[in-house]
């Protein structure tokens, strides 16, 4: 089983919105929850217009 460290940048296959395919994208490990589950935050260089998006500079 792969283990991650909170704050690490990992490559994860994120699905397209129609779930037809996925693409490897960078993500930051935010939290280690239980039973091998992790909370991740996708990272992108493109502006993203969403009320929950957080800009990292």
CSV table of N, CA and C in Angstrom, one decimal:
chain,number,residue,atom,x,y,z
A,1,UNK,N,0.8,-1.2,0.0
A,1,UNK,CA,0.0,0.0,0.0
A,1,UNK,C,0.9,1.2,0.0
A,2,UNK,N,0.5,2.2,-0.8
A,2,UNK,CA,1.3,3.5,-0.9
A,2,UNK,C,0.9,4.4,0.2
A,3,UNK,N,1.9,5.0,0.8
A,3,UNK,CA,1.6,6.0,1.9
A,3,UNK,C,2.0,7.4,1.4
A,4,UNK,N,1.3,8.4,1.8
A,4,UNK,CA,1.6,9.7,1.5
A,4,UNK,C,1.9,10.5,2.7
A,5,UNK,N,2.5,11.7,2.6
A,5,UNK,CA,2.7,12.6,3.7
A,5,UNK,C,1.8,13.9,3.4
A,6,UNK,N,1.2,14.3,4.4
A,6,UNK,CA,0.4,15.6,4.3
A,6,UNK,C,1.3,16.7,3.8
A,7,UNK,N,0.9,17.4,2.7
A,7,UNK,CA,1.6,18.4,2.1
A,7,UNK,C,2.4,18.0,0.9
A,8,UNK,N,2.4,16.7,0.7
A,8,UNK,CA,3.1,16.2,-0.5
A,8,UNK,C,2.3,16.5,-1.8
A,9,UNK,N,3.0,16.6,-2.9
A,9,UNK,CA,2.4,16.8,-4.2
A,9,UNK,C,2.5,15.4,-4.9
A,10,UNK,N,1.3,14.9,-5.3
A,10,UNK,CA,1.2,13.6,-6.0
A,10,UNK,C,0.6,13.7,-7.3
A,11,UNK,N,0.7,12.7,-8.2
A,11,UNK,CA,0.0,12.6,-9.5
A,11,UNK,C,-1.1,11.6,-9.3
A,12,UNK,N,-2.3,12.1,-9.6
A,12,UNK,CA,-3.5,11.3,-9.4
A,12,UNK,C,-4.3,11.4,-10.7
A,13,UNK,N,-4.9,10.2,-11.1
A,13,UNK,CA,-5.8,10.3,-12.3
A,13,UNK,C,-7.2,10.9,-12.0
A,14,UNK,N,-7.4,12.2,-12.3
A,14,UNK,CA,-8.6,12.9,-12.1
A,14,UNK,C,-9.5,12.6,-13.3
A,15,UNK,N,-10.8,12.3,-13.1
A,15,UNK,CA,-11.7,12.0,-14.2
A,15,UNK,C,-12.2,13.3,-14.8
A,16,UNK,N,-12.5,13.2,-16.1
A,16,UNK,CA,-13.2,14.3,-16.8
A,16,UNK,C,-14.7,14.4,-16.2
A,17,UNK,N,-15.3,15.5,-16.4
A,17,UNK,CA,-16.7,15.7,-15.8
A,17,UNK,C,-17.7,14.7,-16.3
A,18,UNK,N,-17.5,14.2,-17.6
A,18,UNK,CA,-18.4,13.2,-18.1
A,18,UNK,C,-18.0,11.8,-17.7
A,19,UNK,N,-16.9,11.6,-17.0
A,19,UNK,CA,-16.4,10.3,-16.5
A,19,UNK,C,-15.9,9.4,-17.6
A,20,UNK,N,-15.8,9.9,-18.9
A,20,UNK,CA,-15.4,9.1,-20.0
A,20,UNK,C,-13.9,8.7,-19.9
A,21,UNK,N,-13.1,9.6,-19.4
A,21,UNK,CA,-11.6,9.4,-19.3
A,21,UNK,C,-11.1,10.1,-18.0
A,22,UNK,N,-9.8,9.9,-17.8
A,22,UNK,CA,-9.1,10.6,-16.7
A,22,UNK,C,-7.8,11.1,-17.2
A,23,UNK,N,-7.2,12.0,-16.5
A,23,UNK,CA,-5.9,12.5,-16.9
A,23,UNK,C,-5.1,12.7,-15.6
A,24,UNK,N,-3.8,12.3,-15.6
A,24,UNK,CA,-2.9,12.5,-14.5
A,24,UNK,C,-2.7,14.0,-14.2
A,25,UNK,N,-3.0,14.4,-13.0
A,25,UNK,CA,-2.9,15.8,-12.6
A,25,UNK,C,-2.3,15.8,-11.3
A,26,UNK,N,-1.6,16.9,-11.0
A,26,UNK,CA,-1.0,17.1,-9.6
A,26,UNK,C,-2.0,17.4,-8.6
A,27,UNK,N,-1.8,17.0,-7.4
A,27,UNK,CA,-2.7,17.3,-6.3
A,27,UNK,C,-1.8,17.4,-5.0
A,28,UNK,N,-2.3,18.2,-4.1
A,28,UNK,CA,-1.6,18.3,-2.8
A,28,UNK,C,-2.4,17.4,-1.8
A,29,UNK,N,-1.7,16.6,-1.0
A,29,UNK,CA,-2.3,15.8,0.1
A,29,UNK,C,-2.7,16.7,1.2
A,30,UNK,N,-4.0,16.9,1.5
A,30,UNK,CA,-4.5,17.8,2.5
A,30,UNK,C,-4.6,17.1,3.9
A,31,UNK,N,-5.1,15.8,3.9
A,31,UNK,CA,-5.4,15.1,5.1
A,31,UNK,C,-5.3,13.6,4.9
A,32,UNK,N,-4.9,12.9,6.0
A,32,UNK,CA,-5.0,11.5,6.0
A,32,UNK,C,-6.2,11.1,6.9
A,33,UNK,N,-7.2,10.6,6.3
A,33,UNK,CA,-8.4,10.2,7.1
A,33,UNK,C,-8.2,8.8,7.4
A,34,UNK,N,-9.2,8.0,7.5
A,34,UNK,CA,-9.1,6.6,8.0
A,34,UNK,C,-9.1,5.6,6.9
A,35,UNK,N,-8.6,4.4,7.2
A,35,UNK,CA,-8.7,3.2,6.3
A,35,UNK,C,-8.0,3.5,5.0
A,36,UNK,N,-6.9,4.2,5.0
A,36,UNK,CA,-6.2,4.4,3.7
A,36,UNK,C,-6.8,5.4,2.8
A,37,UNK,N,-7.7,6.2,3.3
A,37,UNK,CA,-8.3,7.3,2.5
A,37,UNK,C,-7.6,8.6,2.7
A,38,UNK,N,-7.5,9.4,1.7
A,38,UNK,CA,-6.8,10.7,1.7
A,38,UNK,C,-7.7,11.8,1.2
A,39,UNK,N,-7.6,13.0,1.7
A,39,UNK,CA,-8.2,14.2,1.1
A,39,UNK,C,-7.2,14.9,0.3
A,40,UNK,N,-7.5,15.2,-1.0
A,40,UNK,CA,-6.5,15.8,-1.9
A,40,UNK,C,-7.1,17.1,-2.5
A,41,UNK,N,-6.3,18.0,-2.9
A,41,UNK,CA,-6.7,19.2,-3.6
A,41,UNK,C,-6.0,19.3,-4.9
A,42,UNK,N,-6.8,19.3,-6.0
A,42,UNK,CA,-6.2,19.3,-7.4
A,42,UNK,C,-5.5,20.7,-7.6
A,43,UNK,N,-4.4,20.6,-8.3
A,43,UNK,CA,-3.6,21.8,-8.6
A,43,UNK,C,-3.6,22.1,-10.1
A,44,UNK,N,-3.9,23.3,-10.4
A,44,UNK,CA,-3.9,23.7,-11.9
A,44,UNK,C,-3.3,25.1,-12.0
A,45,UNK,N,-2.7,25.3,-13.2
A,45,UNK,CA,-2.1,26.6,-13.5
A,45,UNK,C,-3.1,27.5,-14.2
A,46,UNK,N,-4.3,27.0,-14.5
A,46,UNK,CA,-5.3,27.7,-15.2
A,46,UNK,C,-6.3,28.4,-14.2
A,47,UNK,N,-6.7,29.6,-14.5
A,47,UNK,CA,-7.7,30.2,-13.6
A,47,UNK,C,-9.0,29.4,-13.6
A,48,UNK,N,-9.6,29.3,-12.4
A,48,UNK,CA,-10.7,28.4,-12.2
A,48,UNK,C,-11.8,29.2,-11.5
A,49,UNK,N,-12.9,29.4,-12.1
A,49,UNK,CA,-13.9,30.3,-11.6
A,49,UNK,C,-14.9,29.4,-10.8
A,50,UNK,N,-14.7,29.3,-9.5
A,50,UNK,CA,-15.6,28.6,-8.6
A,50,UNK,C,-15.6,29.2,-7.2
A,51,UNK,N,-16.7,29.2,-6.5
A,51,UNK,CA,-16.7,29.9,-5.2
A,51,UNK,C,-15.9,29.2,-4.2
A,52,UNK,N,-15.5,27.9,-4.4
A,52,UNK,CA,-14.7,27.1,-3.5
A,52,UNK,C,-13.3,27.0,-3.9
A,53,UNK,N,-12.9,27.6,-5.1
A,53,UNK,CA,-11.5,27.6,-5.5
A,53,UNK,C,-10.6,28.5,-4.6
A,54,UNK,N,-9.4,28.0,-4.4
A,54,UNK,CA,-8.5,28.8,-3.6
A,54,UNK,C,-7.2,29.0,-4.4
A,55,UNK,N,-6.9,30.3,-4.6
A,55,UNK,CA,-5.7,30.6,-5.3
A,55,UNK,C,-4.4,30.5,-4.5
A,56,UNK,N,-3.4,29.8,-5.0
A,56,UNK,CA,-2.2,29.6,-4.3
A,56,UNK,C,-1.1,30.4,-5.1
A,57,UNK,N,-0.4,31.3,-4.4
A,57,UNK,CA,0.6,32.1,-5.1
A,57,UNK,C,1.9,31.9,-4.5
